[in-house]
Coordinates of C-alpha atoms and ligand atoms in Angstrom, one line a residue:
M725 CA 25.7 -18.7 12.3
A726 CA 24.6 -16.4 9.7
K727 CA 25.3 -12.9 9.3
E728 CA 22.8 -10.4 10.6
K729 CA 21.5 -8.5 7.6
F730 CA 20.5 -4.6 7.6
T731 CA 18.0 -3.0 6.0
G732 CA 16.7 0.6 6.0
V733 CA 13.0 1.2 7.2
K734 CA 9.9 0.6 5.4
G735 CA 9.1 3.5 3.3
M736 CA 12.3 5.7 3.7
N737 CA 14.8 5.4 0.6
D738 CA 18.3 6.0 0.6
M739 CA 19.6 8.4 -2.2
L740 CA 22.3 6.6 -4.3
P741 CA 25.1 8.6 -5.2
Q742 CA 23.7 7.5 -9.1
D743 CA 20.6 9.9 -8.2
A744 CA 22.4 12.8 -6.7
P745 CA 22.9 14.7 -9.6
I746 CA 19.1 14.7 -10.5
W747 CA 18.1 15.9 -6.9
Q748 CA 21.3 18.5 -6.7
Y749 CA 19.8 19.9 -10.5
V750 CA 16.5 20.1 -9.4
Q751 CA 17.2 21.8 -6.1
K752 CA 19.5 24.0 -7.6
T753 CA 16.7 24.9 -10.4
C754 CA 14.2 25.7 -8.2
V755 CA 16.1 27.5 -5.6
D756 CA 17.4 30.0 -8.5
V757 CA 13.9 30.8 -9.4
L758 CA 12.7 31.6 -5.5
S759 CA 15.8 33.7 -5.3
S760 CA 14.8 35.6 -8.1
Y761 CA 11.5 36.4 -7.0
G762 CA 13.3 37.1 -3.3
Y763 CA 12.7 34.3 -0.9
Q764 CA 15.4 33.4 1.3
E765 CA 16.1 29.7 3.1
I766 CA 14.8 29.2 6.3
R767 CA 15.6 25.7 8.2
T768 CA 14.2 24.4 11.0
P769 CA 14.5 21.4 13.1
I770 CA 13.0 17.7 11.9
L771 CA 11.6 17.4 15.4
E772 CA 9.1 19.9 16.7
N773 CA 7.2 19.9 19.7
T774 CA 3.8 17.9 18.9
R775 CA 1.5 20.7 19.5
V776 CA 3.3 22.6 16.7
F777 CA 1.4 19.8 14.2
T778 CA -1.5 19.2 15.7
R779 CA -2.6 23.2 16.2
G780 CA -1.3 24.2 13.0
V781 CA -2.1 21.2 10.8
G782 CA -5.6 20.7 12.5
E783 CA -6.9 17.7 15.0
V784 CA -9.1 16.2 12.0
T785 CA -7.2 16.0 9.3
D786 CA -5.0 12.6 7.7
I787 CA -1.9 13.9 9.0
V788 CA -2.7 14.2 12.7
E789 CA -5.6 11.9 13.1
K790 CA -3.1 8.7 11.5
E791 CA 0.3 9.7 9.7
M792 CA 2.3 11.5 12.7
Y793 CA 5.3 10.0 14.0
S794 CA 5.1 11.4 17.5
F795 CA 7.0 9.7 20.6
T796 CA 7.7 10.9 24.2
D797 CA 11.1 12.0 25.1
S798 CA 12.6 9.3 27.8
M799 CA 14.5 12.1 28.9
N800 CA 12.1 14.2 29.9
G801 CA 8.5 13.0 29.1
D802 CA 8.2 15.9 25.8
Q803 CA 6.0 15.0 23.1
L804 CA 7.4 15.1 20.5
T805 CA 6.7 14.6 16.5
L806 CA 8.9 14.2 13.2
R807 CA 7.7 16.7 10.9
P808 CA 4.8 15.8 8.8
E809 CA 5.1 19.1 6.6
C810 CA 7.0 22.3 7.2
T811 CA 4.3 25.0 7.1
S812 CA 3.6 24.6 10.8
A813 CA 7.1 24.9 11.6
V814 CA 8.3 28.1 9.7
V815 CA 5.7 29.6 11.5
R816 CA 6.4 28.4 14.5
A817 CA 10.0 29.5 14.0
V818 CA 8.8 33.2 12.3
N819 CA 7.2 34.0 15.7
E820 CA 9.1 32.7 18.0
H821 CA 12.0 35.0 16.0
N822 CA 9.8 37.7 15.7
L823 CA 11.0 37.5 11.7
L824 CA 7.4 39.8 11.2
Y825 CA 7.7 42.3 13.3
G826 CA 6.7 45.4 11.4
T827 CA 8.0 43.9 7.9
T828 CA 7.1 40.5 5.5
Q829 CA 8.6 37.6 4.8
R830 CA 9.4 35.4 2.1
L831 CA 11.2 31.8 3.0
W832 CA 11.4 28.7 1.4
Y833 CA 12.6 25.6 2.6
C834 CA 13.8 22.0 1.3
G835 CA 14.1 18.7 3.3
P836 CA 12.5 15.6 5.0
M837 CA 9.3 15.0 6.1
F838 CA 7.4 12.2 7.9
R839 CA 4.1 10.3 7.5
H840 CA 2.9 7.1 8.2
E841 CA 1.0 6.3 5.0
R842 CA 1.0 2.9 3.0
P843 CA 4.2 3.0 0.9
Q844 CA 3.7 2.8 -2.8
R845 CA 5.1 4.4 -6.1
G846 CA 5.3 8.4 -5.5
R847 CA 4.1 8.1 -1.8
Y848 CA 6.7 7.0 0.8
R849 CA 7.0 7.4 4.6
Q850 CA 9.7 10.0 4.4
F851 CA 9.8 12.1 1.5
H852 CA 11.3 15.0 0.7
Q853 CA 9.1 18.5 -0.1
L854 CA 10.4 22.0 -1.5
G855 CA 7.9 25.0 -0.3
A856 CA 8.0 28.0 0.4
E857 CA 6.3 30.7 2.6
A858 CA 5.1 34.4 1.9
L859 CA 4.1 35.8 5.0
G860 CA 2.6 39.0 6.0
M861 CA 1.2 40.0 2.2
A862 CA -2.7 39.7 1.9
G863 CA -2.6 38.6 -1.4
P864 CA -4.1 37.7 -4.1
D865 CA -1.4 39.6 -6.2
I866 CA 1.1 37.7 -4.1
D867 CA -1.0 34.0 -4.7
A868 CA -0.8 35.0 -8.6
E869 CA 2.9 35.5 -8.1
I870 CA 3.5 32.0 -6.2
I871 CA 1.5 30.5 -9.5
M872 CA 3.8 31.9 -11.7
M873 CA 6.8 31.4 -9.8
L874 CA 6.0 27.5 -9.9
A875 CA 4.7 27.9 -13.7
R876 CA 8.7 29.3 -14.1
M877 CA 10.3 26.2 -12.3
W878 CA 8.3 23.5 -14.2
K879 CA 9.4 25.2 -17.6
A880 CA 13.2 25.5 -16.1
L881 CA 12.8 22.3 -14.9
G882 CA 11.4 20.9 -18.0
V883 CA 8.5 18.6 -16.6
G884 CA 6.2 19.0 -19.9
P885 CA 2.9 19.9 -19.3
V886 CA 1.7 20.0 -15.8
K887 CA -2.1 21.1 -15.2
L888 CA -3.3 23.6 -12.7
E889 CA -6.6 23.5 -10.9
M890 CA -7.7 26.2 -8.6
N891 CA -10.4 26.7 -6.0
T892 CA -11.0 29.1 -3.2
L893 CA -12.2 28.2 0.3
G894 CA -13.5 31.9 1.1
A895 CA -13.8 33.2 4.1
Q896 CA -14.5 31.6 7.7
E897 CA -18.1 32.5 7.9
E898 CA -18.8 31.4 4.3
R899 CA -17.2 27.9 5.1
Q900 CA -19.6 27.8 8.4
K901 CA -22.5 28.3 6.3
H902 CA -21.7 26.0 3.5
R903 CA -20.3 23.4 6.1
E904 CA -23.8 23.7 7.5
A905 CA -25.4 22.9 4.2
L906 CA -22.8 20.1 3.8
I907 CA -24.2 18.1 6.8
A908 CA -27.5 18.6 6.2
Y909 CA -27.3 17.3 3.1
F910 CA -25.0 14.2 4.0
E911 CA -27.1 13.6 6.9
A912 CA -30.2 13.2 4.2
H913 CA -28.0 10.6 2.6
K914 CA -26.6 8.8 5.5
D915 CA -27.1 5.3 4.2
Q916 CA -24.4 6.2 1.3
L917 CA -21.9 7.4 3.4
D918 CA -18.7 5.3 4.1
E919 CA -17.0 4.5 7.4
D920 CA -14.2 7.8 6.8
A921 CA -17.5 9.7 5.7
L922 CA -19.0 9.2 8.4
R923 CA -16.4 9.9 11.3
R924 CA -15.9 13.1 9.4
L925 CA -19.5 14.5 9.1
Y926 CA -19.2 16.5 12.1
T927 CA -15.8 16.9 12.6
N928 CA -14.3 17.8 9.0
P929 CA -17.0 17.4 6.4
L930 CA -15.3 19.9 3.7
R931 CA -13.1 16.8 3.6
I932 CA -15.5 14.5 2.5
L933 CA -15.5 16.0 -1.0
D934 CA -12.4 14.8 -1.4
T935 CA -13.1 11.4 -1.2
K936 CA -11.4 8.8 -3.3
N937 CA -14.4 6.1 -3.0
P938 CA -15.9 5.8 -6.7
D939 CA -18.9 4.9 -4.9
M940 CA -19.4 8.1 -3.3
Q941 CA -18.3 10.6 -6.7
G942 CA -22.1 10.9 -7.6
L943 CA -23.2 12.0 -3.7
V944 CA -20.3 14.2 -3.5
D945 CA -20.6 15.8 -7.3
A946 CA -24.0 16.7 -6.2
A947 CA -23.1 18.2 -2.9
P948 CA -23.7 22.0 -1.9
K949 CA -20.6 23.9 -3.2
L950 CA -18.7 26.5 -1.4
L951 CA -18.3 28.6 -4.6
D952 CA -22.3 29.6 -4.3
Y953 CA -21.9 30.7 -0.2
L954 CA -19.4 33.0 -1.5
G955 CA -19.4 36.4 -0.2
E956 CA -18.7 39.8 -2.4
E957 CA -14.7 40.0 -1.3
S958 CA -14.0 36.3 -1.6
R959 CA -15.5 36.4 -5.1
A960 CA -13.8 39.7 -5.9
F961 CA -10.3 38.1 -4.2
L962 CA -11.0 34.8 -6.6
S963 CA -11.5 36.8 -9.9
R964 CA -8.2 39.1 -9.3
L965 CA -6.2 35.9 -9.0
E966 CA -7.7 35.1 -12.2
E967 CA -7.0 37.4 -13.9
L968 CA -3.4 38.1 -12.9
V969 CA -3.3 34.4 -13.5
S970 CA -4.7 34.5 -16.9
S971 CA -2.8 37.3 -18.1
A972 CA 0.7 35.9 -16.9
G973 CA -0.6 33.3 -20.0
I974 CA -0.9 30.4 -17.5
E975 CA -3.7 28.3 -18.1
Y976 CA -5.9 26.7 -14.9
S977 CA -9.4 25.6 -14.3
I978 CA -11.3 25.7 -11.3
N979 CA -12.3 22.6 -9.3
P980 CA -14.7 23.3 -7.0
R981 CA -13.7 19.9 -5.1
L982 CA -10.6 20.9 -4.6
V983 CA -10.4 21.2 -0.9
R984 CA -7.3 21.1 1.6
G985 CA -8.0 19.5 5.0
L986 CA -6.8 22.1 7.2
D987 CA -9.5 24.3 9.0
Y988 CA -7.3 27.5 8.7
Y989 CA -7.1 27.5 4.5
N990 CA -8.9 30.8 3.4
H991 CA -9.2 31.7 0.0
T992 CA -6.7 30.1 -2.5
V993 CA -5.9 26.6 -3.0
F994 CA -3.9 25.1 -5.6
E995 CA -2.7 21.7 -7.3
W996 CA -0.3 20.8 -10.1
I997 CA -1.1 17.7 -11.4
T998 CA 0.6 15.0 -14.1
D999 CA -1.1 12.4 -15.7
K1000 CA 2.2 10.6 -15.5
L1001 CA 2.3 9.4 -12.5
G1002 CA -0.7 7.2 -12.4
A1003 CA -2.5 7.6 -8.5
Q1004 CA 0.2 10.0 -7.2
G1005 CA 0.1 12.6 -9.6
T1006 CA -0.2 15.6 -7.6
I1007 CA 3.4 17.2 -7.7
C1008 CA 2.8 20.6 -5.7
G1009 CA 0.1 22.0 -3.5
G1010 CA -0.8 25.2 -1.9
G1011 CA -2.9 27.6 -1.1
R1012 CA -3.4 30.6 1.6
Y1013 CA -3.7 30.3 5.5
D1014 CA -4.5 33.7 6.8
P1015 CA -5.4 32.4 10.2
L1016 CA -2.2 30.2 11.3
V1017 CA 0.2 32.5 12.2
E1018 CA -2.0 33.9 14.5
M1019 CA -3.3 30.1 15.7
L1020 CA 0.5 29.7 16.3
G1021 CA 0.7 32.1 18.9
G1022 CA 1.8 35.4 16.9
R1023 CA 0.6 38.5 16.0
P1024 CA -2.1 37.9 13.3
A1025 CA -0.6 38.2 9.9
P1026 CA -1.7 36.8 6.5
G1027 CA 0.4 34.0 4.9
V1028 CA 0.5 31.8 1.4
G1029 CA 2.3 29.0 0.2
F1030 CA 3.2 25.7 -1.4
A1031 CA 4.9 22.3 -0.7
M1032 CA 6.1 20.2 -3.8
G1033 CA 6.7 16.6 -3.6
M1034 CA 10.4 16.0 -4.9
E1035 CA 10.6 12.8 -5.5
R1036 CA 7.5 13.0 -7.8
V1037 CA 9.2 15.9 -9.7
I1038 CA 11.9 13.8 -9.9
E1039 CA 10.0 10.6 -11.1
L1040 CA 8.4 12.9 -13.6
M1041 CA 11.4 14.3 -14.5
R1042 CA 12.4 10.4 -15.7
E1043 CA 9.1 9.7 -17.4
V1044 CA 9.8 13.0 -19.7
G1045 CA 13.3 12.0 -20.0
Q1046 CA 14.9 15.1 -18.3
V1047 CA 17.3 13.7 -16.6
P1048 CA 20.4 15.3 -16.4
K1049 CA 24.3 13.8 -17.3
A1050 CA 25.5 12.2 -14.5
S1051 CA 29.1 13.0 -14.8
Q1052 CA 30.4 14.3 -11.9
T1053 CA 34.4 14.1 -13.0
D1054 CA 36.0 16.0 -15.1
V1055 CA 39.6 14.3 -15.1
Y1056 CA 40.8 11.1 -14.2
V1057 CA 44.8 11.2 -12.8
L1058 CA 46.8 8.0 -13.7
H1059 CA 50.5 7.3 -12.1
H1060 CA 53.2 4.5 -11.0
G1061 CA 53.2 4.8 -7.5
G1062 CA 55.7 5.9 -5.8
E1063 CA 57.1 9.5 -6.6
S1064 CA 54.6 9.9 -9.7
Q1065 CA 51.8 8.9 -7.0
A1066 CA 53.2 12.1 -5.1
K1067 CA 53.3 14.1 -8.8
A1068 CA 49.7 13.3 -9.5
M1069 CA 48.3 14.4 -6.4
L1070 CA 50.1 17.7 -7.1
L1071 CA 49.3 17.8 -10.6
A1072 CA 45.4 16.7 -9.5
E1073 CA 45.4 20.1 -6.9
T1074 CA 46.6 22.5 -9.4
M1075 CA 43.5 21.3 -11.4
R1076 CA 41.3 21.6 -8.7
D1077 CA 42.5 25.1 -8.3
R1078 CA 40.9 26.0 -11.3
G1079 CA 37.9 24.2 -10.6
I1080 CA 38.5 21.0 -12.3
R1081 CA 36.8 17.8 -10.6
V1082 CA 40.1 15.4 -10.6
V1083 CA 39.9 11.5 -9.1
T1084 CA 43.5 10.8 -8.7
H1085 CA 44.0 6.9 -9.0
P1086 CA 43.8 5.6 -5.3
G1087 CA 47.1 3.4 -4.4
E1088 CA 49.1 1.7 -7.6
A1089 CA 47.5 -0.6 -10.1
S1090 CA 48.7 -1.6 -13.5
I1091 CA 48.0 1.3 -16.4
K1092 CA 45.6 -0.8 -18.5
S1093 CA 43.7 -1.3 -15.0
Q1094 CA 44.2 2.5 -14.1
M1095 CA 42.4 2.9 -17.5
K1096 CA 39.2 1.1 -16.5
K1097 CA 38.7 2.8 -13.6
A1098 CA 39.1 6.4 -15.6
D1099 CA 36.6 5.4 -18.4
A1100 CA 34.2 4.0 -15.6
S1101 CA 34.4 7.4 -13.7
G1102 CA 32.8 9.4 -16.5
A1103 CA 35.8 11.7 -17.1
E1104 CA 36.5 13.3 -19.6
F1105 CA 40.2 13.4 -19.9
A1106 CA 42.6 10.9 -18.5
V1107 CA 45.9 12.7 -17.3
F1108 CA 48.9 10.2 -17.4
A1109 CA 51.4 11.3 -14.7
T1110 CA 53.6 8.1 -15.7
E1111 CA 57.2 8.1 -15.0
D1112 CA 58.6 8.3 -18.3
E1113 CA 56.7 11.2 -18.9
L1114 CA 57.4 13.0 -15.8
A1115 CA 61.3 12.5 -16.0
Q1116 CA 60.6 14.9 -19.4
G1117 CA 58.8 17.7 -17.7
T1118 CA 55.6 16.6 -19.4
V1119 CA 51.9 14.6 -19.1
G1120 CA 50.3 12.6 -21.2
I1121 CA 46.8 14.0 -21.8
K1122 CA 44.1 11.9 -23.6
A1123 CA 40.2 12.4 -24.3
L1124 CA 37.9 9.3 -22.9
R1125 CA 34.9 10.3 -24.4
A1126 CA 34.5 10.2 -28.4
H1127 CA 33.6 13.9 -29.3
E1128 CA 33.4 15.2 -33.0
H1129 CA 36.7 17.7 -33.0
A1130 CA 37.6 17.2 -29.2
P1131 CA 40.7 18.4 -28.2
F1132 CA 43.2 15.2 -27.3
A1133 CA 41.6 12.9 -29.3
E1134 CA 44.9 11.3 -29.6
Q1135 CA 47.3 11.1 -26.2
T1136 CA 49.3 14.2 -26.6
L1137 CA 52.2 15.3 -24.6
V1138 CA 52.4 18.8 -22.4
A1139 CA 54.6 20.4 -20.2
T1140 CA 53.8 19.4 -16.6
A1141 CA 53.6 23.2 -15.6
E1142 CA 50.8 23.8 -18.2
A1143 CA 48.7 21.1 -17.8
A1144 CA 46.4 22.3 -15.6
D1145 CA 45.6 25.3 -18.0
K1146 CA 45.3 22.5 -21.1
V1147 CA 43.0 20.7 -19.5
A1148 CA 40.9 23.8 -18.4
E1149 CA 40.7 25.1 -21.8
A1150 CA 40.0 21.8 -23.4
L1151 CA 37.0 21.2 -21.0
A1152 CA 36.0 24.5 -21.3
A1153 CA 36.1 23.8 -25.0
L1154 CA 33.9 20.8 -24.5
H1155 CA 30.8 22.8 -22.3
R1156 CA 31.0 25.6 -25.0
Ligands
ATP2223 P1 -1.6 13.4 -1.0 O1 -3.4 13.3 -1.8 O2 -1.0 12.8 -2.6 O3 -1.6 12.7 -0.2 P2 -1.1 15.7 0.7 O4 -2.6 16.4 0.4 O5 -1.3 14.9 1.7 O6 -0.8 15.0 -0.5 P3 0.4 18.1 1.0 O7 0.5 17.8 2.1 O8 -0.4 18.7 0.1 O9 -0.2 16.7 0.0 O10 1.8 18.1 0.5 C1 2.0 18.5 -0.7 C2 2.7 17.9 -1.7 O11 4.0 16.7 -1.1 C3 2.1 16.6 -2.4 O12 1.6 17.3 -3.7 C4 2.8 15.8 -2.8 O13 3.5 15.9 -3.9 C5 3.9 15.3 -1.7 N1 3.6 14.3 -0.8 C6 2.3 14.5 0.2 N2 2.9 13.4 0.8 C7 3.7 12.5 0.2 C8 4.2 11.2 0.4 N3 3.7 10.4 1.4 N4 4.9 10.5 -0.4 C9 5.8 11.1 -1.4 N5 5.1 12.5 -1.9 C10 4.4 13.1 -1.0
MG2224 MG1 -1.7 12.1 2.2

């Protein structure tokens, strides 16, 4: 009988060990920057009650209309959804635990999100977002600070130039007037609307502006612009944001077509875009969502945040050659089994006490085949806890990589008791 084969779910990827260093590097680099702006981590469950998203993201968005993995809990009939994004979940948690009572919050999260999309480069069904929410602060200073924080992350990661586009969605009354004008405009050109646009005409006409249909570009370009409907306050908000972003030396352009599908977004929206990833070039999106906290049952409080797509950021880093060195091992310890293996294991422990990453050869094998493993491990040094050496109270140390003036370029005997210190010094010399 043929053996049964198992494969992962379509559009959901394994992160293999050779990719671990870059994932860890990206998260750590971003989190270091987030910490330097006072952000703290929050973790919410991967499942939420579906209402959190239908209410929090909005009924007439791509996400809620067609991308959510929702199911009925067969135990109790609850309607549950695998989170397609995390802002709604964070706000749900903040409200539930009263985290905004008399204070503000700066929060970050990182983890898998789930959307039932057509898988392609840069677009998956399970993907990862690293994001942040600043809650209880009305801006635009905080909006600008988030942009500055992201610019700092791109620099720290070394992703090369990424374009910042910003726009404003104004206030609700302004959007309402613009919306009426949009509906009237599109009604007058109904024959040019595609199926998606017709469906959205009365539910979410703003989203029509976001169409990817080339046949509708002309129509959409000439549509009424929200910028022309902004009142005094919204204009002032945007110009203060522009002023702060400019004075930080960050280049941007205003893209009046940039919209977020969600109804509760107001004022600032932004995206960071690269031209190196084809169609999926947006590596990060964000904006202000002042009505959301109240919509999800909390006392009114403003909010602004962003989410970056980790897969896209990592792919961009690969494109520009910014992949960190993959070695996970500093030292490989070889031995002759038996008593020498026991000593090798103890020696490895003394090295780990000094923070050195050590692999001891598992089981028994010839020194030649252990050397092959040592080399393949990526370790900088081999330590020979072999019988003859141990009998003299020593171990041999040998550099495995060619470095100019590297210590232990030739195999050298050192007292067993000093081996850990010697290796630690040699590693420090390499990393200087
Ligand atoms: P898109 O227009 O590409 O579908 P979106 O507006 O749906 O993006 P957001 O909800 O704003 O995306 O999510 C923020 C970021 O998360 C995106 O800019 C992108 O980098 C990433 N992202 C979104 N959906 C996916 C996905 N299916 N696979 C991988 N990354 C994604
Ligand atoms: Mg999408």
